């Protein structure tokens, strides 16, 4: 497949129509399962499948729940205490709607992604993925009200579900992602979702100042003793 054929900017208006349909709904259902629709419709349009978007949304509609009620307003003075509070999903969305109305969306994003990055595991990473889809649409097809509103929804979801890792003991640098994963001990309680499991982590390999060779990695394993059972 010629990728360039299917990655042109959307001129049909379908994405904007779909986003407007979705913005009365919340980012989750059943208490914690993520609403995939905003990401899915952007991907469909991006891949040249705009004609099927509304039909897909009609089928997905049964999985959507209304936006939760507001709890307490998020402000520039209290945002830190509101970070990671899922009761405030609607409050965070409203906050970013105000922010993106008052300032360019790039400026808001540049200010907030470093603040939110430590909690990238939020919602099993769905919020940051949603933000990524939205930014791609903004860059590819330009700025307008539905796309900027989608950024506010994505950032609001990320802030409300913000989930930093627990304090971790530094482990020896690994040669790559697979080796780093192998070095992490298996969490003892395998029940629950990502929130419960991440909270059980105790250590993680540090980022090396330069790539670690296989020989260096083998030496650290020898120094550490027998391989731990995961």
GROMACS .gro file of C-alpha atoms in nm:
model
  230
    1UNK     CA    1   0.000   0.000   0.000
    2UNK     CA    2   0.127   0.347  -0.090
    3UNK     CA    3   0.125   0.522   0.248
    4UNK     CA    4   0.127   0.869   0.093
    5UNK     CA    5  -0.211   0.802  -0.068
    6UNK     CA    6  -0.385   0.764   0.266
    7UNK     CA    7  -0.215   1.021   0.489
    8UNK     CA    8  -0.330   1.345   0.329
    9UNK     CA    9  -0.502   1.618   0.536
   10UNK     CA   10  -0.874   1.567   0.592
   11UNK     CA   11  -1.083   1.804   0.382
   12UNK     CA   12  -1.412   1.618   0.417
   13UNK     CA   13  -1.503   1.760   0.758
   14UNK     CA   14  -1.572   1.408   0.881
   15UNK     CA   15  -1.319   1.417   1.163
   16UNK     CA   16  -1.456   1.742   1.298
   17UNK     CA   17  -1.812   1.609   1.282
   18UNK     CA   18  -1.707   1.294   1.466
   19UNK     CA   19  -1.521   1.486   1.736
   20UNK     CA   20  -1.821   1.711   1.791
   21UNK     CA   21  -2.038   1.402   1.833
   22UNK     CA   22  -1.796   1.264   2.090
   23UNK     CA   23  -1.733   1.568   2.307
   24UNK     CA   24  -2.055   1.530   2.505
   25UNK     CA   25  -1.929   1.192   2.625
   26UNK     CA   26  -1.670   1.111   2.886
   27UNK     CA   27  -1.330   0.953   2.826
   28UNK     CA   28  -1.417   0.633   3.014
   29UNK     CA   29  -1.687   0.375   3.072
   30UNK     CA   30  -1.755   0.126   3.348
   31UNK     CA   31  -1.543   0.329   3.586
   32UNK     CA   32  -1.205   0.299   3.414
   33UNK     CA   33  -1.218   0.151   3.061
   34UNK     CA   34  -1.102   0.407   2.808
   35UNK     CA   35  -1.320   0.549   2.534
   36UNK     CA   36  -1.124   0.462   2.219
   37UNK     CA   37  -1.351   0.648   1.978
   38UNK     CA   38  -1.160   0.980   1.950
   39UNK     CA   39  -0.841   0.793   1.868
   40UNK     CA   40  -1.014   0.552   1.631
   41UNK     CA   41  -1.191   0.818   1.426
   42UNK     CA   42  -0.869   1.016   1.383
   43UNK     CA   43  -0.686   0.703   1.271
   44UNK     CA   44  -0.963   0.609   1.028
   45UNK     CA   45  -0.965   0.954   0.870
   46UNK     CA   46  -0.585   0.965   0.862
   47UNK     CA   47  -0.582   0.633   0.677
   48UNK     CA   48  -0.833   0.744   0.416
   49UNK     CA   49  -1.138   0.576   0.568
   50UNK     CA   50  -1.347   0.887   0.638
   51UNK     CA   51  -1.659   0.751   0.461
   52UNK     CA   52  -1.692   0.477   0.724
   53UNK     CA   53  -1.638   0.691   1.034
   54UNK     CA   54  -1.998   0.777   1.121
   55UNK     CA   55  -2.112   0.419   1.064
   56UNK     CA   56  -1.836   0.301   1.297
   57UNK     CA   57  -1.939   0.558   1.558
   58UNK     CA   58  -2.300   0.443   1.537
   59UNK     CA   59  -2.187   0.092   1.633
   60UNK     CA   60  -1.955   0.219   1.909
   61UNK     CA   61  -2.222   0.445   2.061
   62UNK     CA   62  -2.339   0.178   2.307
   63UNK     CA   63  -1.997   0.188   2.475
   64UNK     CA   64  -2.006   0.563   2.542
   65UNK     CA   65  -2.107   0.723   2.870
   66UNK     CA   66  -2.195   1.084   2.938
   67UNK     CA   67  -1.926   1.320   3.060
   68UNK     CA   68  -1.914   1.299   3.442
   69UNK     CA   69  -2.050   1.588   3.646
   70UNK     CA   70  -1.822   1.868   3.752
   71UNK     CA   71  -1.667   1.828   4.097
   72UNK     CA   72  -1.453   2.131   4.188
   73UNK     CA   73  -1.307   2.384   3.949
   74UNK     CA   74  -0.941   2.343   3.856
   75UNK     CA   75  -0.751   2.672   3.866
   76UNK     CA   76  -0.391   2.788   3.820
   77UNK     CA   77  -0.365   2.791   4.200
   78UNK     CA   78  -0.501   2.443   4.283
   79UNK     CA   79  -0.408   2.230   3.981
   80UNK     CA   80  -0.139   2.037   4.167
   81UNK     CA   81  -0.385   1.902   4.422
   82UNK     CA   82  -0.627   1.810   4.143
   83UNK     CA   83  -0.366   1.615   3.947
   84UNK     CA   84  -0.448   1.244   3.935
   85UNK     CA   85  -0.802   1.285   4.073
   86UNK     CA   86  -1.039   1.100   3.835
   87UNK     CA   87  -1.341   1.264   4.000
   88UNK     CA   88  -1.228   1.583   3.830
   89UNK     CA   89  -1.220   1.467   3.468
   90UNK     CA   90  -1.485   1.724   3.371
   91UNK     CA   91  -1.312   1.994   3.577
   92UNK     CA   92  -0.980   1.930   3.406
   93UNK     CA   93  -1.143   1.930   3.063
   94UNK     CA   94  -1.306   2.265   3.138
   95UNK     CA   95  -0.973   2.400   3.259
   96UNK     CA   96  -0.799   2.310   2.934
   97UNK     CA   97  -1.091   2.444   2.732
   98UNK     CA   98  -1.032   2.779   2.900
   99UNK     CA   99  -0.658   2.756   2.853
  100UNK     CA  100  -0.681   2.678   2.481
  101UNK     CA  101  -0.938   2.954   2.435
  102UNK     CA  102  -0.704   3.210   2.588
  103UNK     CA  103  -0.372   3.093   2.441
  104UNK     CA  104  -0.241   2.913   2.132
  105UNK     CA  105  -0.275   2.537   2.162
  106UNK     CA  106   0.097   2.485   2.101
  107UNK     CA  107   0.178   2.708   2.396
  108UNK     CA  108  -0.060   2.519   2.624
  109UNK     CA  109   0.080   2.185   2.512
  110UNK     CA  110   0.440   2.302   2.557
  111UNK     CA  111   0.363   2.410   2.912
  112UNK     CA  112   0.172   2.101   3.013
  113UNK     CA  113   0.333   1.797   2.855
  114UNK     CA  114   0.640   1.821   3.086
  115UNK     CA  115   0.407   1.845   3.385
  116UNK     CA  116   0.202   1.547   3.274
  117UNK     CA  117   0.486   1.328   3.146
  118UNK     CA  118   0.574   1.175   3.486
  119UNK     CA  119   0.218   1.038   3.492
  120UNK     CA  120   0.229   0.897   3.140
  121UNK     CA  121   0.098   0.562   3.265
  122UNK     CA  122  -0.236   0.734   3.328
  123UNK     CA  123  -0.531   0.533   3.199
  124UNK     CA  124  -0.295   0.263   3.067
  125UNK     CA  125  -0.136   0.537   2.849
  126UNK     CA  126  -0.462   0.603   2.661
  127UNK     CA  127  -0.469   0.976   2.750
  128UNK     CA  128  -0.126   1.045   2.603
  129UNK     CA  129  -0.216   0.839   2.296
  130UNK     CA  130  -0.533   1.044   2.258
  131UNK     CA  131  -0.331   1.365   2.281
  132UNK     CA  132  -0.094   1.230   2.016
  133UNK     CA  133  -0.377   1.156   1.774
  134UNK     CA  134  -0.515   1.504   1.827
  135UNK     CA  135  -0.181   1.676   1.773
  136UNK     CA  136  -0.135   1.480   1.451
  137UNK     CA  137  -0.472   1.607   1.329
  138UNK     CA  138  -0.388   1.965   1.427
  139UNK     CA  139  -0.056   1.949   1.246
  140UNK     CA  140  -0.191   1.771   0.939
  141UNK     CA  141  -0.519   1.953   0.886
  142UNK     CA  142  -0.480   2.278   1.076
  143UNK     CA  143  -0.639   2.435   1.379
  144UNK     CA  144  -1.012   2.469   1.430
  145UNK     CA  145  -1.258   2.453   1.719
  146UNK     CA  146  -1.332   2.076   1.725
  147UNK     CA  147  -0.964   1.980   1.707
  148UNK     CA  148  -0.858   2.227   1.975
  149UNK     CA  149  -1.148   2.106   2.191
  150UNK     CA  150  -1.023   1.751   2.142
  151UNK     CA  151  -0.682   1.857   2.272
  152UNK     CA  152  -0.853   1.996   2.583
  153UNK     CA  153  -1.035   1.666   2.632
  154UNK     CA  154  -0.717   1.463   2.588
  155UNK     CA  155  -0.509   1.677   2.822
  156UNK     CA  156  -0.792   1.683   3.074
  157UNK     CA  157  -0.813   1.305   3.074
  158UNK     CA  158  -0.435   1.276   3.117
  159UNK     CA  159  -0.435   1.520   3.408
  160UNK     CA  160  -0.727   1.353   3.584
  161UNK     CA  161  -0.575   1.005   3.553
  162UNK     CA  162  -0.215   1.121   3.604
  163UNK     CA  163  -0.027   0.825   3.754
  164UNK     CA  164   0.342   0.854   3.840
  165UNK     CA  165   0.543   0.544   3.919
  166UNK     CA  166   0.605   0.468   4.287
  167UNK     CA  167   0.952   0.533   4.436
  168UNK     CA  168   1.187   0.288   4.261
  169UNK     CA  169   1.527   0.150   4.349
  170UNK     CA  170   1.776   0.206   4.065
  171UNK     CA  171   1.881  -0.114   3.890
  172UNK     CA  172   2.184  -0.157   3.666
  173UNK     CA  173   2.152  -0.012   3.313
  174UNK     CA  174   2.029  -0.258   3.052
  175UNK     CA  175   2.134  -0.307   2.691
  176UNK     CA  176   1.786  -0.247   2.558
  177UNK     CA  177   1.414  -0.250   2.628
  178UNK     CA  178   1.385  -0.629   2.648
  179UNK     CA  179   1.677  -0.656   2.888
  180UNK     CA  180   1.535  -0.375   3.101
  181UNK     CA  181   1.202  -0.556   3.124
  182UNK     CA  182   1.375  -0.881   3.217
  183UNK     CA  183   1.549  -0.701   3.505
  184UNK     CA  184   1.220  -0.590   3.662
  185UNK     CA  185   1.082  -0.831   3.918
  186UNK     CA  186   0.739  -0.974   3.853
  187UNK     CA  187   0.483  -0.804   4.077
  188UNK     CA  188   0.351  -1.042   4.343
  189UNK     CA  189  -0.020  -0.967   4.299
  190UNK     CA  190  -0.131  -1.025   3.939
  191UNK     CA  191  -0.492  -0.925   4.001
  192UNK     CA  192  -0.634  -0.583   3.922
  193UNK     CA  193  -0.542  -0.346   3.643
  194UNK     CA  194  -0.244  -0.132   3.553
  195UNK     CA  195  -0.300   0.106   3.844
  196UNK     CA  196  -0.275  -0.170   4.104
  197UNK     CA  197   0.016  -0.344   3.932
  198UNK     CA  198   0.231  -0.036   3.875
  199UNK     CA  199   0.196   0.046   4.243
  200UNK     CA  200   0.380  -0.277   4.327
  201UNK     CA  201   0.695  -0.198   4.129
  202UNK     CA  202   1.008  -0.167   4.340
  203UNK     CA  203   1.295  -0.110   4.097
  204UNK     CA  204   1.379  -0.019   3.739
  205UNK     CA  205   1.701   0.003   3.536
  206UNK     CA  206   1.850   0.351   3.519
  207UNK     CA  207   1.907   0.521   3.184
  208UNK     CA  208   2.276   0.482   3.095
  209UNK     CA  209   2.481   0.783   2.980
  210UNK     CA  210   2.577   0.572   2.676
  211UNK     CA  211   2.458   0.240   2.530
  212UNK     CA  212   2.548  -0.060   2.746
  213UNK     CA  213   2.728  -0.341   2.566
  214UNK     CA  214   2.628  -0.705   2.604
  215UNK     CA  215   2.956  -0.776   2.783
  216UNK     CA  216   2.895  -0.498   3.035
  217UNK     CA  217   2.540  -0.617   3.093
  218UNK     CA  218   2.661  -0.974   3.150
  219UNK     CA  219   2.911  -0.844   3.405
  220UNK     CA  220   2.639  -0.663   3.601
  221UNK     CA  221   2.432  -0.982   3.608
  222UNK     CA  222   2.732  -1.176   3.740
  223UNK     CA  223   2.791  -0.917   4.011
  224UNK     CA  224   2.424  -0.924   4.107
  225UNK     CA  225   2.422  -1.299   4.164
  226UNK     CA  226   2.166  -1.553   4.037
  227UNK     CA  227   1.894  -1.429   3.805
  228UNK     CA  228   1.576  -1.346   3.989
  229UNK     CA  229   1.261  -1.541   3.922
  230UNK     CA  230   0.993  -1.324   3.759
   0.00000   0.00000   0.00000
